[in-house]
Tab-separated table of C-alpha atoms and ligand atoms in Angstrom:
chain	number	residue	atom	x	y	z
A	233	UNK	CA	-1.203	-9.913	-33.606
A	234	UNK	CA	-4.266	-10.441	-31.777
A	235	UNK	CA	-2.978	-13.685	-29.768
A	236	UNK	CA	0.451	-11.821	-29.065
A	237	UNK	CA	-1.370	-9.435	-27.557
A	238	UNK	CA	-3.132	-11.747	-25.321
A	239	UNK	CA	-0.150	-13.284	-23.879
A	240	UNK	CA	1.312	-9.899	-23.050
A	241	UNK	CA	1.539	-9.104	-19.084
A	242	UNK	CA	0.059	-6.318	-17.322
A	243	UNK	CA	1.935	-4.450	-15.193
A	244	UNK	CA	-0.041	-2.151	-12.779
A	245	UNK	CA	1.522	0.386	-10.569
A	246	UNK	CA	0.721	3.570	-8.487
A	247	UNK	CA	1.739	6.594	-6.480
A	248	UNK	CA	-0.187	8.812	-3.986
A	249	UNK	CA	-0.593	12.328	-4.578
A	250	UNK	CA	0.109	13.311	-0.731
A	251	UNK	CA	3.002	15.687	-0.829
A	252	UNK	CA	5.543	15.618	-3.412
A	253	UNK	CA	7.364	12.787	-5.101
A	254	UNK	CA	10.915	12.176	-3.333
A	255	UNK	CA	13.421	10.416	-4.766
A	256	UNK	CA	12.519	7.004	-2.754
A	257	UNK	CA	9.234	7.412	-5.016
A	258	UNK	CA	11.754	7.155	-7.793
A	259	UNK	CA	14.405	4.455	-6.573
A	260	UNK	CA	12.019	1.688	-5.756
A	261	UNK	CA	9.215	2.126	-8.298
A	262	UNK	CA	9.356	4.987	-11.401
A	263	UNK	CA	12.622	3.769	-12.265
A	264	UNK	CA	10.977	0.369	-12.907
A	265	UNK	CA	7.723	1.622	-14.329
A	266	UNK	CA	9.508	2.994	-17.034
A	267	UNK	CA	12.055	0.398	-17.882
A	268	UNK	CA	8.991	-2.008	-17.867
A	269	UNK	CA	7.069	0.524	-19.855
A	270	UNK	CA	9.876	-0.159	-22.886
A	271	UNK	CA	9.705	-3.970	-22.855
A	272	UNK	CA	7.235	-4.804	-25.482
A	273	UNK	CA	5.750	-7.968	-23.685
A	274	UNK	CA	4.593	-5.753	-20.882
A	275	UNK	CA	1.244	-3.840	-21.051
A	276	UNK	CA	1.824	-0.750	-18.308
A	277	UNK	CA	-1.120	0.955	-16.255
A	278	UNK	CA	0.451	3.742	-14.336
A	279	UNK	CA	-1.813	5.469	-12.090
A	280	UNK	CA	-1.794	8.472	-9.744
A	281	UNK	CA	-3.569	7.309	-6.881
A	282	UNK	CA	-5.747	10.133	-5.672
A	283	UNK	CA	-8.535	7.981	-3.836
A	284	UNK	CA	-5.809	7.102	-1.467
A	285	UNK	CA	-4.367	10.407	-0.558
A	286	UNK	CA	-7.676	11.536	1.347
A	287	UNK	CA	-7.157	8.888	4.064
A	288	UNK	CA	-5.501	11.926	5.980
A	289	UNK	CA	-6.322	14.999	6.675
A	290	UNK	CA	-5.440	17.334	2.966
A	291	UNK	CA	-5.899	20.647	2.026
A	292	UNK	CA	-8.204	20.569	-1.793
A	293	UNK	CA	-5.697	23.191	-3.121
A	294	UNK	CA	-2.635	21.319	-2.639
A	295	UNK	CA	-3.917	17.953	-3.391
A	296	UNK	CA	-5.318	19.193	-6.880
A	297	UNK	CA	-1.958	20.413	-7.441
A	298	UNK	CA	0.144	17.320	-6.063
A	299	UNK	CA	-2.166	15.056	-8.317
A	300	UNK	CA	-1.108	17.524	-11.630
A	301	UNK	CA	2.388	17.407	-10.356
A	302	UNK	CA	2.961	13.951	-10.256
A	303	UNK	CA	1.286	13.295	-13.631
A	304	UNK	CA	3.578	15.948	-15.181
A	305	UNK	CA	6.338	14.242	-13.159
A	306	UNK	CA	5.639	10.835	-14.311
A	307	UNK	CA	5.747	12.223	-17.904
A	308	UNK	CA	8.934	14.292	-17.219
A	309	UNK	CA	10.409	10.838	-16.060
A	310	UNK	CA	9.593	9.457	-19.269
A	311	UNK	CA	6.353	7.175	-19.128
A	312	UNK	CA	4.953	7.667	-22.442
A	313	UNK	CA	0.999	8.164	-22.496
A	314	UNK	CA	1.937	6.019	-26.465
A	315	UNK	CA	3.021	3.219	-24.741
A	316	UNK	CA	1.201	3.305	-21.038
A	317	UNK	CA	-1.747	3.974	-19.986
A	318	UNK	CA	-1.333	6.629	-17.475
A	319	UNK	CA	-4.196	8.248	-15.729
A	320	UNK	CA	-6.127	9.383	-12.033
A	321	UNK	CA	-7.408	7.042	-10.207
A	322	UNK	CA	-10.588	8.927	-9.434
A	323	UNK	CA	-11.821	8.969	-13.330
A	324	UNK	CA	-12.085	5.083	-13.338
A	325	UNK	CA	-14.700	4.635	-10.338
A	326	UNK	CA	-14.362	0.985	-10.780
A	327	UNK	CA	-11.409	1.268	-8.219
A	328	UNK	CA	-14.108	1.634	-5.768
A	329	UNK	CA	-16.286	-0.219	-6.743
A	330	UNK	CA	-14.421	-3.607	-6.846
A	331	UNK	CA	-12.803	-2.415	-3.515
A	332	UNK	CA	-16.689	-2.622	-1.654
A	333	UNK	CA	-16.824	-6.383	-3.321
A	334	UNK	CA	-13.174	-7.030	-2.035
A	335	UNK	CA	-14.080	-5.369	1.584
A	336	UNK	CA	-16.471	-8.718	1.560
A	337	UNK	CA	-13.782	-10.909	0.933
A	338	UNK	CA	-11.084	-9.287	3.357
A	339	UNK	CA	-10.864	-10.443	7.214
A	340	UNK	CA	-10.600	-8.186	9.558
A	341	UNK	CA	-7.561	-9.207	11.298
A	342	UNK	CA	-5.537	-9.465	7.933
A	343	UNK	CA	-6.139	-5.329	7.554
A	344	UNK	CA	-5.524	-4.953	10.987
A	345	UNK	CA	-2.142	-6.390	10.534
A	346	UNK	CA	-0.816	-4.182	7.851
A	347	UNK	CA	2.683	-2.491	9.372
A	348	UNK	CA	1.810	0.691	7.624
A	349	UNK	CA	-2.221	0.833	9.232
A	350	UNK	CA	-0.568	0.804	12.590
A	351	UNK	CA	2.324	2.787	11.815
A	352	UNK	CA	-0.120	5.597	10.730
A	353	UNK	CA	-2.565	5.426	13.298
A	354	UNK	CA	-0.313	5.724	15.674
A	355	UNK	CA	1.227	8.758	14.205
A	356	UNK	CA	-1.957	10.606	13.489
A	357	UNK	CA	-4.274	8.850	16.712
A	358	UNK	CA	-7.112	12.063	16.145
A	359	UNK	CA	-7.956	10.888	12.493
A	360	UNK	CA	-7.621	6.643	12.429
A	361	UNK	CA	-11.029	7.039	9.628
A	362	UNK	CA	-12.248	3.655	8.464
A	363	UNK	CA	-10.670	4.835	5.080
A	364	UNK	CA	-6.953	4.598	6.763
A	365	UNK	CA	-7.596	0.606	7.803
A	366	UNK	CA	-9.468	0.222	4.368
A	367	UNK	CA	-6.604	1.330	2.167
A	368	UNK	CA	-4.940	-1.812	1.218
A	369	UNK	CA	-8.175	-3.358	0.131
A	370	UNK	CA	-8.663	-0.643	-2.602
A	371	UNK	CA	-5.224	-0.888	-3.553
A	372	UNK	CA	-5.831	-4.581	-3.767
A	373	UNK	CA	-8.991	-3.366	-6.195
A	374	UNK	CA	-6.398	-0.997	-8.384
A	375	UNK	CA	-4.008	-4.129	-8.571
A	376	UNK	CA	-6.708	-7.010	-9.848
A	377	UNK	CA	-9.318	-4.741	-11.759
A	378	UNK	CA	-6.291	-4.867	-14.326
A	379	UNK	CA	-5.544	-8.295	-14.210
A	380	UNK	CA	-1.772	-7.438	-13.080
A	381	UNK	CA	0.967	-9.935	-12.776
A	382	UNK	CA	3.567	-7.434	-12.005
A	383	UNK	CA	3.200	-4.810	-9.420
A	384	UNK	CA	6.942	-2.639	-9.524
A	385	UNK	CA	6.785	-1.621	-5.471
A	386	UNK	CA	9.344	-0.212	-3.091
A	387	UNK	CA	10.079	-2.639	-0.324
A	388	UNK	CA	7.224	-0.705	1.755
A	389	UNK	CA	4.542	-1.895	-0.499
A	390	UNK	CA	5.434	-5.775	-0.695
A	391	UNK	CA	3.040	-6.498	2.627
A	392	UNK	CA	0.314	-4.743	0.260
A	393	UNK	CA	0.605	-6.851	-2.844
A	394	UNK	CA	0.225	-9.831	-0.517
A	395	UNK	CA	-2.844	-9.088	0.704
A	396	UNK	CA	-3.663	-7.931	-2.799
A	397	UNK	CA	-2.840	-12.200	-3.710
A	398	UNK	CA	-4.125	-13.361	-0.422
A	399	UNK	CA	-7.642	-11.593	-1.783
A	400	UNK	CA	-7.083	-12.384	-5.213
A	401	UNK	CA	-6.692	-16.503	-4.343
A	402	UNK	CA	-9.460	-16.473	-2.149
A	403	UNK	CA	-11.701	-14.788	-4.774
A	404	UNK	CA	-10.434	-17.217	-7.417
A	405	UNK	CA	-11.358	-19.954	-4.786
A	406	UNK	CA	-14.480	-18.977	-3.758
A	407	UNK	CA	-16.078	-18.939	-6.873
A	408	UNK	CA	-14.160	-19.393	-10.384
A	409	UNK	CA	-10.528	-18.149	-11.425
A	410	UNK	CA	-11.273	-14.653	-11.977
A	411	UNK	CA	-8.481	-12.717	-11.102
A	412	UNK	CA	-5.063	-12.931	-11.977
A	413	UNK	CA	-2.673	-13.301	-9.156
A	414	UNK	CA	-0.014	-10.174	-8.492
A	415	UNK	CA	3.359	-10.555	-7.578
A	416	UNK	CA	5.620	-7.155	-6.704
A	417	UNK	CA	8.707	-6.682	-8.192
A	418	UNK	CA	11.107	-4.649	-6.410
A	419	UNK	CA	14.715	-3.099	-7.657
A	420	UNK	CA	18.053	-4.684	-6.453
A	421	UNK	CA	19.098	-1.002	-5.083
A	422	UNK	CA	16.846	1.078	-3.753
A	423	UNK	CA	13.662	-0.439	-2.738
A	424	UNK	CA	13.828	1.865	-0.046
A	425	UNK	CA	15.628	4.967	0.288
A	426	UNK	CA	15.983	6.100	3.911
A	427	UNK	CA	15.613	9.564	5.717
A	428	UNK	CA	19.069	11.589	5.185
A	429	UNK	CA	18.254	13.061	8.447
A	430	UNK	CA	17.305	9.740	10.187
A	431	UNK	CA	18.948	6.869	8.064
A	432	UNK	CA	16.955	4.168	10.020
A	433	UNK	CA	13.661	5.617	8.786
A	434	UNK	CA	11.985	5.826	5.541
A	435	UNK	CA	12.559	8.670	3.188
A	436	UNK	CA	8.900	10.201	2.940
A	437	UNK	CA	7.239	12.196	1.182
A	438	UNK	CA	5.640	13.396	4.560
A	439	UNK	CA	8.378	13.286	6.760
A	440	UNK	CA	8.003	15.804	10.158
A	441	UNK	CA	11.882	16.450	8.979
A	442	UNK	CA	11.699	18.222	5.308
A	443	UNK	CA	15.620	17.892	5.782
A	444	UNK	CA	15.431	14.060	5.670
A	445	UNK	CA	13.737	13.881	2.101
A	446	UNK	CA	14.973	14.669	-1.059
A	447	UNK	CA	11.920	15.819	-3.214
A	448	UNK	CA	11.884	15.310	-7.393
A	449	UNK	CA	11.229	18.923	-7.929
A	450	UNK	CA	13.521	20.380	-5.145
A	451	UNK	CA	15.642	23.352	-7.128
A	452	UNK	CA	19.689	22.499	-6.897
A	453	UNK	CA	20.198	24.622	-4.236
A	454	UNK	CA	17.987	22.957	-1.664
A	455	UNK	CA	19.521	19.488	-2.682
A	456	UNK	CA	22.822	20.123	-2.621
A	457	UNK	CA	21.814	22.026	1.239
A	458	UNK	CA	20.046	18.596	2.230
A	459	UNK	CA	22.906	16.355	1.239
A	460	UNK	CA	25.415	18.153	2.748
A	461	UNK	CA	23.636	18.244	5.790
A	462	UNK	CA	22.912	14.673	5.515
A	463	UNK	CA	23.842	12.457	8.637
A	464	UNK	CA	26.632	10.067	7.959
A	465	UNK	CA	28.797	8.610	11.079
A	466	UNK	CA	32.202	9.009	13.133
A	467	UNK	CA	33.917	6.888	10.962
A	468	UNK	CA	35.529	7.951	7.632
A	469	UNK	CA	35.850	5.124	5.365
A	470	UNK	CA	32.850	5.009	2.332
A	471	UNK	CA	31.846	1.547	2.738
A	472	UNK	CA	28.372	-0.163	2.181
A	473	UNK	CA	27.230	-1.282	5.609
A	474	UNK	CA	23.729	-0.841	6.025
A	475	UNK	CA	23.938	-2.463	9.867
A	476	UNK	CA	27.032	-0.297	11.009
A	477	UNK	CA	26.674	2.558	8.550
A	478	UNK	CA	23.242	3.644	7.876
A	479	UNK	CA	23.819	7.247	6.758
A	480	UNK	CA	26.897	6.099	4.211
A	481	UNK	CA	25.049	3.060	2.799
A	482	UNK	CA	22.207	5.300	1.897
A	483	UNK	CA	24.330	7.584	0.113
A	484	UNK	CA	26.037	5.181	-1.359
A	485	UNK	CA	22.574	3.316	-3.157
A	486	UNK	CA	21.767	7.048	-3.538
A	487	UNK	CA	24.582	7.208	-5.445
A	488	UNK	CA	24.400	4.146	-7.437
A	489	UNK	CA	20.828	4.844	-8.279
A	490	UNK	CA	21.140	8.418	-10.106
A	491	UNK	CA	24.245	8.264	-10.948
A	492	UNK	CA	23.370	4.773	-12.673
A	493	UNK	CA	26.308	2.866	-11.463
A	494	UNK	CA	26.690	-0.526	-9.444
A	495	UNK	CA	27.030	-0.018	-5.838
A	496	UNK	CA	30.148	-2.018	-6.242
A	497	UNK	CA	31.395	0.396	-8.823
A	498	UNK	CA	30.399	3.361	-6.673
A	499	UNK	CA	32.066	2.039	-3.314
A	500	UNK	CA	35.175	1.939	-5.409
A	501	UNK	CA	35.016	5.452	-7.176
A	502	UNK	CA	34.264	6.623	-3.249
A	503	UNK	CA	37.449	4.827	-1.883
A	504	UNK	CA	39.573	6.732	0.237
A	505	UNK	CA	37.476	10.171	-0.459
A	506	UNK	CA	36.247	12.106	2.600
A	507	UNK	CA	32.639	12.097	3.561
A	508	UNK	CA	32.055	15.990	2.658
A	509	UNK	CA	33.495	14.652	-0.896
A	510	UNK	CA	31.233	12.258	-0.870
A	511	UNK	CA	27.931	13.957	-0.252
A	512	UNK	CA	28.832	17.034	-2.409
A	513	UNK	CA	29.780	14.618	-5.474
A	514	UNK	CA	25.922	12.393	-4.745
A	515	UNK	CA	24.057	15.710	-4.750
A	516	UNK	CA	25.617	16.700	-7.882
A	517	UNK	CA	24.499	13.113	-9.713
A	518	UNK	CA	20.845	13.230	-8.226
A	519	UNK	CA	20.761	16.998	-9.864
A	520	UNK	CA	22.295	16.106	-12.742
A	521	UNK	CA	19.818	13.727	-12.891
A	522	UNK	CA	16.836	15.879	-12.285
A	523	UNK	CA	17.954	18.824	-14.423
A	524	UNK	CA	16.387	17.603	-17.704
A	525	UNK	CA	13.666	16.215	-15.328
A	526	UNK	CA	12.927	19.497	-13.732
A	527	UNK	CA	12.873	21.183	-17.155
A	528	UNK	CA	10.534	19.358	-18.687
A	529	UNK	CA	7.966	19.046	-15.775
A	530	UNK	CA	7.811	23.047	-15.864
A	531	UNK	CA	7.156	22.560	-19.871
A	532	UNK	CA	4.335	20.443	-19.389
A	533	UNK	CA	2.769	21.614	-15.990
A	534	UNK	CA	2.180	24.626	-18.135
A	535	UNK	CA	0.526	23.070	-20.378
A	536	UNK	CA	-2.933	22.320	-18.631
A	537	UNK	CA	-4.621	21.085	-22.150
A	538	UNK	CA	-1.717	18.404	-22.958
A	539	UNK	CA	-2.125	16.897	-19.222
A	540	UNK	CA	-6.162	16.835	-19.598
A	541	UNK	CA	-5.663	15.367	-22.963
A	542	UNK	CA	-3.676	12.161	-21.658
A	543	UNK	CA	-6.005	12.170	-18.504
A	544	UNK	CA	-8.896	11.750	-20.843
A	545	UNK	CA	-7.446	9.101	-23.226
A	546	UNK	CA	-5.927	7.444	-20.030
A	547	UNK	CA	-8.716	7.375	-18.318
A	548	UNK	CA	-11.157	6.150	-20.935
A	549	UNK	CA	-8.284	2.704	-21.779
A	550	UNK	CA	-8.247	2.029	-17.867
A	551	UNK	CA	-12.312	2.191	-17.925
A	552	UNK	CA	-12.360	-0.909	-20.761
A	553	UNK	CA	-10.202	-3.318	-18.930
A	554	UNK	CA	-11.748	-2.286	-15.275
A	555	UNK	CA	-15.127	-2.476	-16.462
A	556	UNK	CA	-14.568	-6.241	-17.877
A	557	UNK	CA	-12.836	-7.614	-15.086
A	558	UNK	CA	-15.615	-5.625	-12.774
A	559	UNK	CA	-18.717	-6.743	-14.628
A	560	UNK	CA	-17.302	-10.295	-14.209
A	561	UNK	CA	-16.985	-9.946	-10.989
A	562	UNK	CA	-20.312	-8.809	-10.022
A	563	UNK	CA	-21.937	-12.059	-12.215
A	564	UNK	CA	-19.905	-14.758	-9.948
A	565	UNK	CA	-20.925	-13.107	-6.831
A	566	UNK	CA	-24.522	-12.915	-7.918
A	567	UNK	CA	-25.715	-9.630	-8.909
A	568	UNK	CA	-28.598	-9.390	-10.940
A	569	UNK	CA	-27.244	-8.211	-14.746
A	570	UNK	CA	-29.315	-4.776	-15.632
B	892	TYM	P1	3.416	5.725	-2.117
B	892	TYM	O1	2.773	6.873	-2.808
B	892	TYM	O2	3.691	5.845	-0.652
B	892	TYM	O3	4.778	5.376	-2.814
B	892	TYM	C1	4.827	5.182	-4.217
B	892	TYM	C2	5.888	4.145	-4.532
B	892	TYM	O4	7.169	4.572	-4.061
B	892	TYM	C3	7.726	3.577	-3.216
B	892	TYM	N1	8.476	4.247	-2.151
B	892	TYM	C4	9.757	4.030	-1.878
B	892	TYM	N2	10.660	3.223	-2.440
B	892	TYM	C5	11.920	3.249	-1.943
B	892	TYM	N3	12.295	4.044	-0.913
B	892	TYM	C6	11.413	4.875	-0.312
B	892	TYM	N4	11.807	5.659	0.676
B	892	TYM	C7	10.083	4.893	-0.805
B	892	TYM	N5	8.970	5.597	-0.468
B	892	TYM	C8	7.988	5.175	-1.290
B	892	TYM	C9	6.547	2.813	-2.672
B	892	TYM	O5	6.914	1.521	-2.249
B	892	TYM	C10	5.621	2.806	-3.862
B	892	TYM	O6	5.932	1.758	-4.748
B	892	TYM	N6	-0.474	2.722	-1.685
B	892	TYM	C11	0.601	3.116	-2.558
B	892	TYM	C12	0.114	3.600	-3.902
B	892	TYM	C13	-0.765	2.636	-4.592
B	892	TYM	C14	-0.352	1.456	-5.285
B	892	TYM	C15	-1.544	0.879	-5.782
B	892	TYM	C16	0.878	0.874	-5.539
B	892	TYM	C17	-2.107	2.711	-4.675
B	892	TYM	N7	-2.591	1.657	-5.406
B	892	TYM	C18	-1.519	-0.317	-6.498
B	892	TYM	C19	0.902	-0.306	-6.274
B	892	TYM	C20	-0.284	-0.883	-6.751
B	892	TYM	C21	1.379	4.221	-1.888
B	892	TYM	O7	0.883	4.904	-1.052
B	892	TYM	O8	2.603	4.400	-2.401
């Protein structure tokens, strides 16, 4: 049992409690957390990552209440505290801990690359904090205090698991393999979901254009609003062509995403239909598919002691792997064992 165990593979993933989860959040990671979270050669940490949200500017009030909500949402969705270990990232202050050694071990001109480091300092110039161009580092530390081979990302997140390796190599190099080396795993549709107002951008859980993203807990009404006001093109045929037709191809892996169909198979049902057709029919599947997901979060977001209760046990699995792989890690670097 023992040795079965130890070939098992750790899977390590994360969200950040800024805003609320849209259904990009979904497409290109929770829908792989949990169908990894079912394969019994995978061992699943799931974390919401609260450390990372205060690299801008947030409000306590709402970020306590984001970081519930996407735990309850994350339970709604199915990951079972049984079978992963699911907890904040601020309870296991490893995370920073290991991210100070890592800081040591990270060049300067490899954070300052990071797309998303200049794509966010430009957009918020008055608060570029050293936290902001730290960021991937301590999401390198979440990723290798677990020992994670798979990292289940949305396309955004790739350049961040490569530093994450790029860290982890050189660490391994430097002194002694320590850590195991991540790779991200992305979905075939979806790993990324763009803006339904702006189908060039990102769908984001922050996006200036509330229009543009479809949030998890949005009631019906506002969905089915948002895609029919979604931006599609002058054309009229439904056709995936993510060059030519931005706004249709989005719906379209929109589609085939919550409505759990090939994009093949959902071109086809979608042939000849007009586009207002179209979008009424993909807000119906995405609240079809968040009915039962909807429901449940209420349940539980009620239920403060339940969510504590799988915070606590969460937190206190993460702590006995981060602790190990942290402990070694401050013996090959030379700190003096209390
Ligand atoms: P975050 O909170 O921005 O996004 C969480 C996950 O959702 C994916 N995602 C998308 N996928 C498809 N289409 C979109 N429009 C879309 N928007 C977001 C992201 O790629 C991500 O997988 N830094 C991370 C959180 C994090 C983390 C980690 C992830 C912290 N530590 C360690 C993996 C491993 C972040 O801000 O993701």
């Amino acid at each position: 049992m023992e040795a079965e165990e130890a070939k098992k593979k750790v899977v390590f993933s994360a969200v950040k409690p800024t805003g609320s989860m849209t259904l990009g959040n979904y497409a290109g990671a929770l829908a792989n957390w949990v169908a990894m979270q079912s394969d019994p050669s995978y061992d699943c940490f799931y974390c919401v990552a609260d450390l990372h949200s205060i690299t801008v500017d947030v409000p306590p009030a709402e970020f306590r209440k984001d970081t519930l909500d996407d735990l309850a949402t994350y339970l709604a969705l199915g990951l079972n505290p049984e079978k992963s270990v699911l907890f904040l990232q601020s309870h296991v202050s490893a995370h920073a801990e290991l991210a100070w050694v890592l800081n040591c071990h990270t060049q300067f001109g490899e954070a300052r690359r990071m797309t998303q480091f200049k794509e966010k300092s430009k957009r918020a110039p008055e608060n570029v904090n050293v936290g902001l161009f730290d960021y991937p580092v301590l999401m390198a530390a979440d990723i290798l205090l677990y020992q994670a081979e798979l990292v289940p990302v949305g396309q955004d997140q790739k350049q961040h698991v490569e530093l994450a390796r790029t860290i982890a190599q050189r660490f391994n190099n430097k002194y002694s393999p320590t850590f195991t080396v991540p790779e991200p795993i992305m979905p075939k549709v979806g790993t990324k979901l763009y803006s339904l107002q702006n189908p060039t951008a990102k769908m984001s859980k922050t996006d200036e254009n509330p229009a543009g993203s479809v949030l998890l807990l949005d009631p019906p009404e506002e969905i089915m609003r948002k895609f029919k006001r979604a931006v599609t093109d002058s054309d009229t045929c439904v056709k995936f062509d993510r060059a030519n037709k931005p706004g249709i191809s989005n719906l379209l892996t929109i589609y085939s995403v919550f409505a759990g169909v090939s994009l093949a198979a959902a071109e086809k049902e979608f042939q000849g239909s007009d586009y207002a057709a179209f979008k009424q029919r993909t807000g119906e599947a995405v609240c079809a598919f968040l009915a039962p997901v909807q429901k449940e979060y209420k349940r539980l977001i009620a239920d403060k002691a339940y969510l504590s209760q799988v915070m606590k046990d969460g937190a206190e699995r993460a702590r006995r792997m981060a602790y190990k792989t942290l402990s070694k890690v401050y013996r090959k670097v030379g700190f003096v064992q209390p």
